[in-house]
Short mmCIF file of N, CA and C in Angstrom, two decimals:
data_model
loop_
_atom_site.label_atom_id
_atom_site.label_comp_id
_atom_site.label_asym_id
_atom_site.label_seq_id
_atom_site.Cartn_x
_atom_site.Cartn_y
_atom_site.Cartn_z
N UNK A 1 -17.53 -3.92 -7.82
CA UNK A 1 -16.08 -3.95 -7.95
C UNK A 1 -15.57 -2.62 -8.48
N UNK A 2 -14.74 -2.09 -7.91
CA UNK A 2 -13.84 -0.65 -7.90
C UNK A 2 -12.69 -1.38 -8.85
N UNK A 3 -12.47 -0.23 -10.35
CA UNK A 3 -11.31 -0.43 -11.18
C UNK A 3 -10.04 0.32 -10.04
N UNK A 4 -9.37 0.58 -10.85
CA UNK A 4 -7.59 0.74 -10.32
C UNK A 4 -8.43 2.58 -9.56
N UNK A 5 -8.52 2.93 -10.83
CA UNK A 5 -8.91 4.54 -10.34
C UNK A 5 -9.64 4.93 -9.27
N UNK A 6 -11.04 4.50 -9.03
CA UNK A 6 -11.58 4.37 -8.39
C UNK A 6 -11.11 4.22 -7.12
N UNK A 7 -10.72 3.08 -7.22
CA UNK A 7 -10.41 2.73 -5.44
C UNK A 7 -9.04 3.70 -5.41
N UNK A 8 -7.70 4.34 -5.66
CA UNK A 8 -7.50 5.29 -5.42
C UNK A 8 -7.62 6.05 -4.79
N UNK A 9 -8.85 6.77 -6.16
CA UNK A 9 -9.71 8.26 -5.73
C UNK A 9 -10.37 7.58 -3.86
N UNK A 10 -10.63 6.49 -4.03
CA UNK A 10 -11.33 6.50 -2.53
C UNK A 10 -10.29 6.04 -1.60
N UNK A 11 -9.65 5.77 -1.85
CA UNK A 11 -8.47 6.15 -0.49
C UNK A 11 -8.49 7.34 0.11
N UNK A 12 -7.54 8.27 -1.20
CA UNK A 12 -7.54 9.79 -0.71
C UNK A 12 -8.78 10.29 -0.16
N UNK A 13 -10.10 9.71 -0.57
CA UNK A 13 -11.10 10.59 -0.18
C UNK A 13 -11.99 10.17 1.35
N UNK A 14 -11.83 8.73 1.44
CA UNK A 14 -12.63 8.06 2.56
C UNK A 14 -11.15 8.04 3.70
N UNK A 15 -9.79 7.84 4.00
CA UNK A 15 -9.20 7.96 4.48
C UNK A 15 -8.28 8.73 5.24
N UNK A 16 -8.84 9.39 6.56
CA UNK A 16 -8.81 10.96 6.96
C UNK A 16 -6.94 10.58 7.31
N UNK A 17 -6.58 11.92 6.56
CA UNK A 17 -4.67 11.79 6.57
C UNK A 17 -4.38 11.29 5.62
N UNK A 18 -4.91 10.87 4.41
CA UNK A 18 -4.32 10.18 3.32
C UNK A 18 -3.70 11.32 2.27
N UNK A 19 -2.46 10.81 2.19
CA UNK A 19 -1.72 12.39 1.26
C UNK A 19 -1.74 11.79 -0.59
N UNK A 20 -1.31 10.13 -0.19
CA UNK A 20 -0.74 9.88 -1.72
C UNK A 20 -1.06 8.21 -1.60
N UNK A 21 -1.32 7.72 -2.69
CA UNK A 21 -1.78 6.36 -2.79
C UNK A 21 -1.07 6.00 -3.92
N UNK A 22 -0.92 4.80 -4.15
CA UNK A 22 -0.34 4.14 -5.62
C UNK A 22 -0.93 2.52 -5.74
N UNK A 23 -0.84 2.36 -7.16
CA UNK A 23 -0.66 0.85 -7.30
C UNK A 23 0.04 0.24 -7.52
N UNK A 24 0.88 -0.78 -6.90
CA UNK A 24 2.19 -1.02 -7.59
C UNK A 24 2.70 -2.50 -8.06
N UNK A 25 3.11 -2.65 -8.87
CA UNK A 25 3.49 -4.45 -8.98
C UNK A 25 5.07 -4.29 -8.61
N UNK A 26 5.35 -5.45 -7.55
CA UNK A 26 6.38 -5.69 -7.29
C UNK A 26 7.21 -6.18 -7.81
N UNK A 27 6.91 -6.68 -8.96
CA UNK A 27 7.96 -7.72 -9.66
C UNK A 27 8.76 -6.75 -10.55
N UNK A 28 7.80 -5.83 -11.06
CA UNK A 28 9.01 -5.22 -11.93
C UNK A 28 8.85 -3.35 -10.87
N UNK A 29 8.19 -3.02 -10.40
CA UNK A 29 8.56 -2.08 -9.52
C UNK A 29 8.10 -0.25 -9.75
N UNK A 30 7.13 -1.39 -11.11
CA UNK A 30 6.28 0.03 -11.63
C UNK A 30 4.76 0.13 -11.03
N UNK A 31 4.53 1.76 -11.54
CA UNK A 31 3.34 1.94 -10.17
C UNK A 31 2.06 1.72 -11.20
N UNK A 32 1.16 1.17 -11.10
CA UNK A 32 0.20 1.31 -12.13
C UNK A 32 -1.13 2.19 -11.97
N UNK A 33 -1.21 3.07 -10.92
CA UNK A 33 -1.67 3.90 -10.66
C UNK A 33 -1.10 4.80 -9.38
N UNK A 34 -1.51 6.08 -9.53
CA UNK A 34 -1.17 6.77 -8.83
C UNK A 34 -1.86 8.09 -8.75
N UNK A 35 -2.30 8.69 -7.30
CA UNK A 35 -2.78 9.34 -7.03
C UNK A 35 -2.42 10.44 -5.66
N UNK A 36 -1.88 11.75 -6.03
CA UNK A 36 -1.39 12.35 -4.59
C UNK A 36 0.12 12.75 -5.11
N UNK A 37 0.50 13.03 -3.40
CA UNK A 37 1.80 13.44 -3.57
C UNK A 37 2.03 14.92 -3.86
N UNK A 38 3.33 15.05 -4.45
CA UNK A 38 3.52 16.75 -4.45
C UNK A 38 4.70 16.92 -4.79
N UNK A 39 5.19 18.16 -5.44
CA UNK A 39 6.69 18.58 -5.57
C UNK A 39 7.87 17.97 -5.17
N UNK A 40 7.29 17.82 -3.95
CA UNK A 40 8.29 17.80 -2.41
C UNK A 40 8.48 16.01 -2.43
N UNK A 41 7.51 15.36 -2.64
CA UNK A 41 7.20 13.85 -2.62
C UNK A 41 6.27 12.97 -4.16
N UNK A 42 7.90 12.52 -4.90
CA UNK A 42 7.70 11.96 -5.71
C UNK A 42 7.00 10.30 -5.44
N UNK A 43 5.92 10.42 -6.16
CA UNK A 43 5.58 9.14 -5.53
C UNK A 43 5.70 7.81 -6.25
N UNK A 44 6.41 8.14 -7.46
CA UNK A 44 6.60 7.10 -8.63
C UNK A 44 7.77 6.76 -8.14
N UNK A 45 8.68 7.30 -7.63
CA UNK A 45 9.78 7.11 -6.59
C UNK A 45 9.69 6.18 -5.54
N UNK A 46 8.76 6.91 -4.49
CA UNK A 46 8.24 6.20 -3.44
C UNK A 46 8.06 4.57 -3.57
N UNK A 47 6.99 5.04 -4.70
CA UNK A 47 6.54 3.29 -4.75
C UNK A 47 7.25 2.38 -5.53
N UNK A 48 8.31 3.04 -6.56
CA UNK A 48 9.81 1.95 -7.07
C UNK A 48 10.43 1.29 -5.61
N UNK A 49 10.60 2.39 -4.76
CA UNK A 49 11.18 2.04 -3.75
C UNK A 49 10.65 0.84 -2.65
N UNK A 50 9.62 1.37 -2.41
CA UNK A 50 8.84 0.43 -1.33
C UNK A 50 8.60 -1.21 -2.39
N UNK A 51 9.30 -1.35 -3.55
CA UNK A 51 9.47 -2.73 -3.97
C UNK A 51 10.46 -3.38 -3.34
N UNK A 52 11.20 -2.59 -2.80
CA UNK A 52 13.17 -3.44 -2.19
C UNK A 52 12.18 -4.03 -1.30
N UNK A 53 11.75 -2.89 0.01
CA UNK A 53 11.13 -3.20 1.10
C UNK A 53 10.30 -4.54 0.98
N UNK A 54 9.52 -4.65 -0.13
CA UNK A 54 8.62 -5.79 -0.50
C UNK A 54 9.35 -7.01 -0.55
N UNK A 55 10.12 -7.21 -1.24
CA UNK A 55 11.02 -8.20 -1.97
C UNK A 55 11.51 -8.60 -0.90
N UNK A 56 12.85 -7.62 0.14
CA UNK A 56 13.18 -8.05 1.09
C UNK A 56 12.77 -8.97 2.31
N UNK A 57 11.37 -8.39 2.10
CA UNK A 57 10.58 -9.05 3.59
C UNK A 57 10.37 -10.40 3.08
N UNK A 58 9.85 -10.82 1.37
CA UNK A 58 9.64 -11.79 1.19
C UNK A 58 10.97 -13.01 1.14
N UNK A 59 11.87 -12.37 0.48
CA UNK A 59 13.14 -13.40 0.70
C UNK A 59 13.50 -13.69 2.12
N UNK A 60 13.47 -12.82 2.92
CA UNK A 60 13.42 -12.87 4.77
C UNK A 60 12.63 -14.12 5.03
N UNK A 61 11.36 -13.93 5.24
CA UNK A 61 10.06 -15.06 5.18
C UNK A 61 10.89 -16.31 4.61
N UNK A 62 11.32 -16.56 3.32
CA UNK A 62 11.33 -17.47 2.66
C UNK A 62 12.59 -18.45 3.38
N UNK A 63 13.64 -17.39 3.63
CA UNK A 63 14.73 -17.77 4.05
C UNK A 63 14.69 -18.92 5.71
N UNK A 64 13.58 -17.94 6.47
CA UNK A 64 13.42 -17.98 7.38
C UNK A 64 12.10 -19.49 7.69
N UNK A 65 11.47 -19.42 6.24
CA UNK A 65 11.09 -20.76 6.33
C UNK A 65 9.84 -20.77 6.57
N UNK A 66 9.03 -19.16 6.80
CA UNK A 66 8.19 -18.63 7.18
C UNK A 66 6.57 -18.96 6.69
N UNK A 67 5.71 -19.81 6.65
CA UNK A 67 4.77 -19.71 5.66
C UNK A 67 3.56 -19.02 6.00
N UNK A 68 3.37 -17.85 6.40
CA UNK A 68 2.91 -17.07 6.96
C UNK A 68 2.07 -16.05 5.38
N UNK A 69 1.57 -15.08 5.23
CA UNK A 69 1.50 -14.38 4.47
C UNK A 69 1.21 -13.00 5.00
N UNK A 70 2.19 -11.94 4.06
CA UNK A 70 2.42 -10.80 4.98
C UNK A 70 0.89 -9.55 4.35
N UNK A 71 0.38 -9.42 5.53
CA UNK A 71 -0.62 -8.43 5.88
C UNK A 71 -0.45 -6.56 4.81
N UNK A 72 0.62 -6.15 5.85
CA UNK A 72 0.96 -4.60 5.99
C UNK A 72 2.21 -4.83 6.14
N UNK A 73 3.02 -3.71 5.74
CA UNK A 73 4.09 -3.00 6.20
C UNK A 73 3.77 -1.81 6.73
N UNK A 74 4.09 -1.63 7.65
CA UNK A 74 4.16 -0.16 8.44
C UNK A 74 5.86 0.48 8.42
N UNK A 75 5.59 1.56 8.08
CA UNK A 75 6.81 2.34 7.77
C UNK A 75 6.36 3.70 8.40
N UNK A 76 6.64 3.90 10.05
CA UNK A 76 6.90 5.24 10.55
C UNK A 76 7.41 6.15 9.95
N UNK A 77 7.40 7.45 9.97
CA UNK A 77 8.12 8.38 9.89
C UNK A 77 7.85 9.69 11.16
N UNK A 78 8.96 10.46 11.27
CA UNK A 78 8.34 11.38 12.13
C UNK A 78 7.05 12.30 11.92
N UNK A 79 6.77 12.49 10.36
CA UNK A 79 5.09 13.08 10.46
C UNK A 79 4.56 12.27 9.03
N UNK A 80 4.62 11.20 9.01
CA UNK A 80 3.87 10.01 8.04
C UNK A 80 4.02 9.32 8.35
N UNK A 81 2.77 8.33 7.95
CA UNK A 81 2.82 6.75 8.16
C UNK A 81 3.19 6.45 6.76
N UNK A 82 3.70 5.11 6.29
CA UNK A 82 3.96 4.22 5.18
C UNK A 82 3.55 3.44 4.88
N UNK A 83 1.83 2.69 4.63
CA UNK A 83 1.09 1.58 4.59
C UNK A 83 1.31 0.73 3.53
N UNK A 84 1.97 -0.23 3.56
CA UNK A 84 2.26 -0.70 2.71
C UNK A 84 1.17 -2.52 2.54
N UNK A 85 -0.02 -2.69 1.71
CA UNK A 85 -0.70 -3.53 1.98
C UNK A 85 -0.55 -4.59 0.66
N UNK A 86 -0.09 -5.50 0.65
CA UNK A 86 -0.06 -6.71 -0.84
C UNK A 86 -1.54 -6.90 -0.66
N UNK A 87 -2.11 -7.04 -2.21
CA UNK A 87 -3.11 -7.58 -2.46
C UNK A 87 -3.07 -9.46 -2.46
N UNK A 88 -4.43 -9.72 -2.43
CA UNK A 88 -4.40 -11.35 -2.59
C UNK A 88 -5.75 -11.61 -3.29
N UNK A 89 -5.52 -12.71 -4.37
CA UNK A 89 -7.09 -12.98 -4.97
C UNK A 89 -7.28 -11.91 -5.97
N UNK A 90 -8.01 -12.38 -6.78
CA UNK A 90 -8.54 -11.85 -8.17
C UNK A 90 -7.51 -11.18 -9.09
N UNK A 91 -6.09 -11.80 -8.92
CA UNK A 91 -5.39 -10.89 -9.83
C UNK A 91 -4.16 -10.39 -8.94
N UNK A 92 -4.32 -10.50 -7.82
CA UNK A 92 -3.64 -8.83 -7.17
C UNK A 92 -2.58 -9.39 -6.37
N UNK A 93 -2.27 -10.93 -7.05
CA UNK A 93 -0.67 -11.23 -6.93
C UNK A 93 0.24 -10.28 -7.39
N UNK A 94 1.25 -9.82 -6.14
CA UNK A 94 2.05 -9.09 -7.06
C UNK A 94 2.10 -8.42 -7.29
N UNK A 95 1.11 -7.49 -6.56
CA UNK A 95 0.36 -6.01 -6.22
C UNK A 95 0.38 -5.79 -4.88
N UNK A 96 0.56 -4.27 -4.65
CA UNK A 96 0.44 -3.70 -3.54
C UNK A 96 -0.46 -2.45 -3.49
N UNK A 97 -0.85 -2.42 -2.73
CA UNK A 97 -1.55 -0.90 -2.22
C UNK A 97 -0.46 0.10 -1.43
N UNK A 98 -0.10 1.34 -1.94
CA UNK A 98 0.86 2.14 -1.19
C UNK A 98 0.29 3.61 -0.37
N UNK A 99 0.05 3.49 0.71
CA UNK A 99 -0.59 4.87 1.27
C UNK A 99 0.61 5.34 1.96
N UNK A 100 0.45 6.47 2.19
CA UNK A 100 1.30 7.65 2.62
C UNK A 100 -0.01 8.36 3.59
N UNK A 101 0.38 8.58 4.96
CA UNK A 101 -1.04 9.37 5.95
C UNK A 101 -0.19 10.45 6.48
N UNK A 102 -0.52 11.65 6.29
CA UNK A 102 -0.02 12.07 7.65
C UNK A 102 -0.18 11.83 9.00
N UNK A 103 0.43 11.89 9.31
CA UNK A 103 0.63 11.06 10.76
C UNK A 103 -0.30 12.33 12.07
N UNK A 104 -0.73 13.68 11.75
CA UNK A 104 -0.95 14.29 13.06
C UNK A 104 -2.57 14.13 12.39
N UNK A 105 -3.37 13.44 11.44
CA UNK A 105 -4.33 13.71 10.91
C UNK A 105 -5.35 12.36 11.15
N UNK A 106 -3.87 10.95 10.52
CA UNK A 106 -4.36 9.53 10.41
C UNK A 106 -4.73 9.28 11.52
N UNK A 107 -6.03 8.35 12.02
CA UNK A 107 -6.04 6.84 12.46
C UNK A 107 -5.42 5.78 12.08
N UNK A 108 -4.39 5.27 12.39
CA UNK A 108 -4.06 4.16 11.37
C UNK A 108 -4.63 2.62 11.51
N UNK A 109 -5.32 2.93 12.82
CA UNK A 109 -6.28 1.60 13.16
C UNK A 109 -7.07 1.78 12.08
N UNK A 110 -8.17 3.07 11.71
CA UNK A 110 -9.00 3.07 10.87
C UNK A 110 -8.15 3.12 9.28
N UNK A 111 -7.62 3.31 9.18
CA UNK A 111 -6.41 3.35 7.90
C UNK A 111 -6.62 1.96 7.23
N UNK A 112 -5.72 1.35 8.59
CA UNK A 112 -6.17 -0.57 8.22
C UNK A 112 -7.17 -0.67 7.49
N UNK A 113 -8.05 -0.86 8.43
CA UNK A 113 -9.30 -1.41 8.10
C UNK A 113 -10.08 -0.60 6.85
N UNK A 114 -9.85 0.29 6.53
CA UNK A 114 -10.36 1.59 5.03
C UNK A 114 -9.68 0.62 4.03
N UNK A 115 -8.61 0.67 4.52
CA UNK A 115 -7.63 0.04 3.11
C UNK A 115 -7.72 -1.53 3.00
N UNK A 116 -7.77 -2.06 3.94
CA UNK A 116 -8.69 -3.82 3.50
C UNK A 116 -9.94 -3.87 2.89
N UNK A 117 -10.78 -2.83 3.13
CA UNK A 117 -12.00 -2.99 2.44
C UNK A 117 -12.07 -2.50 1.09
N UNK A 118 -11.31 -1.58 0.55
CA UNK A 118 -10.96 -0.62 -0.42
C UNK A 118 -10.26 -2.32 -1.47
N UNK A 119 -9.63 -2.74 -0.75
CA UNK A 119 -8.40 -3.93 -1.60
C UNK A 119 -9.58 -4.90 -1.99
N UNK A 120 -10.72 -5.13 -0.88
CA UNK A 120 -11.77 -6.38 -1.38
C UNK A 120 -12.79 -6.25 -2.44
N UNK A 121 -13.05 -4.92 -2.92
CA UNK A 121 -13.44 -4.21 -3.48
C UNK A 121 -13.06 -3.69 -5.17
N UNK A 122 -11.58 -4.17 -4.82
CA UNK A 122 -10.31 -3.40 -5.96
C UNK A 122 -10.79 -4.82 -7.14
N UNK A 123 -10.60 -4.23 -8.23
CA UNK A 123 -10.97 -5.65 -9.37
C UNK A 123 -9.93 -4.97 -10.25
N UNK A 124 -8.80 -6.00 -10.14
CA UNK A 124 -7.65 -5.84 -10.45
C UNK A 124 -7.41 -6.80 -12.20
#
């Protein structure tokens, strides 16, 4: 089992295009780890933000009657991807995984699948 840091550090490092990673709890919208990023791209920002996105989809679902449970968010950009993955099990209600790829670098098929195994791994 990989602590918070750890699995991180192995995002950025096993995930070809990975710029910036975080940990984040949605409920209150703070990041509890974080790794990456730059001047240019605040990522304590980023990942306050990508809580609306969270929240939203879930009141959507709820509204909608949905009992489904959501996977990923994918959030295009013209040169990044936005992986947005909720944890499940051991804790990681209420948690998300936040990657940032560049987009001319990522696989994001292999992205997926890096970052599901990275989350089964995570001992939250």
């Amino acid at each position: 089992m990989a602590n918070t840091e750890t699995a991180l550090k192995e995002c950025l490092s096993s995930i070809d295009g990975a710029t910036a990673v975080a940990l984040v709890d949605y409920t209150s919208g703070m990041a509890l780890g974080t790794l990456g990023g730059s001047k240019d791209f605040n990522l304590e920002v980023a990942a306050a933000g990508n809580t609306d996105v969270v929240r939203a989809k879930l009141r959507t679902m709820e509204l909608l009657g949905l009992k489904e449970e959501i996977e990923d968010i994918l959030i295009t950009l013209n040169s990044q991807y936005h992986l947005i993955r909720l944890l499940r099990g051991r804790g990681g209600s209420g948690l998300f995984l936040y990657l940032v790829l560049d987009a001319s670098r990522a696989n994001l098929a292999m992205a997926r699948h890096q970052l599901r195994r990275i989350e089964n791994d995570l001992e939250v």
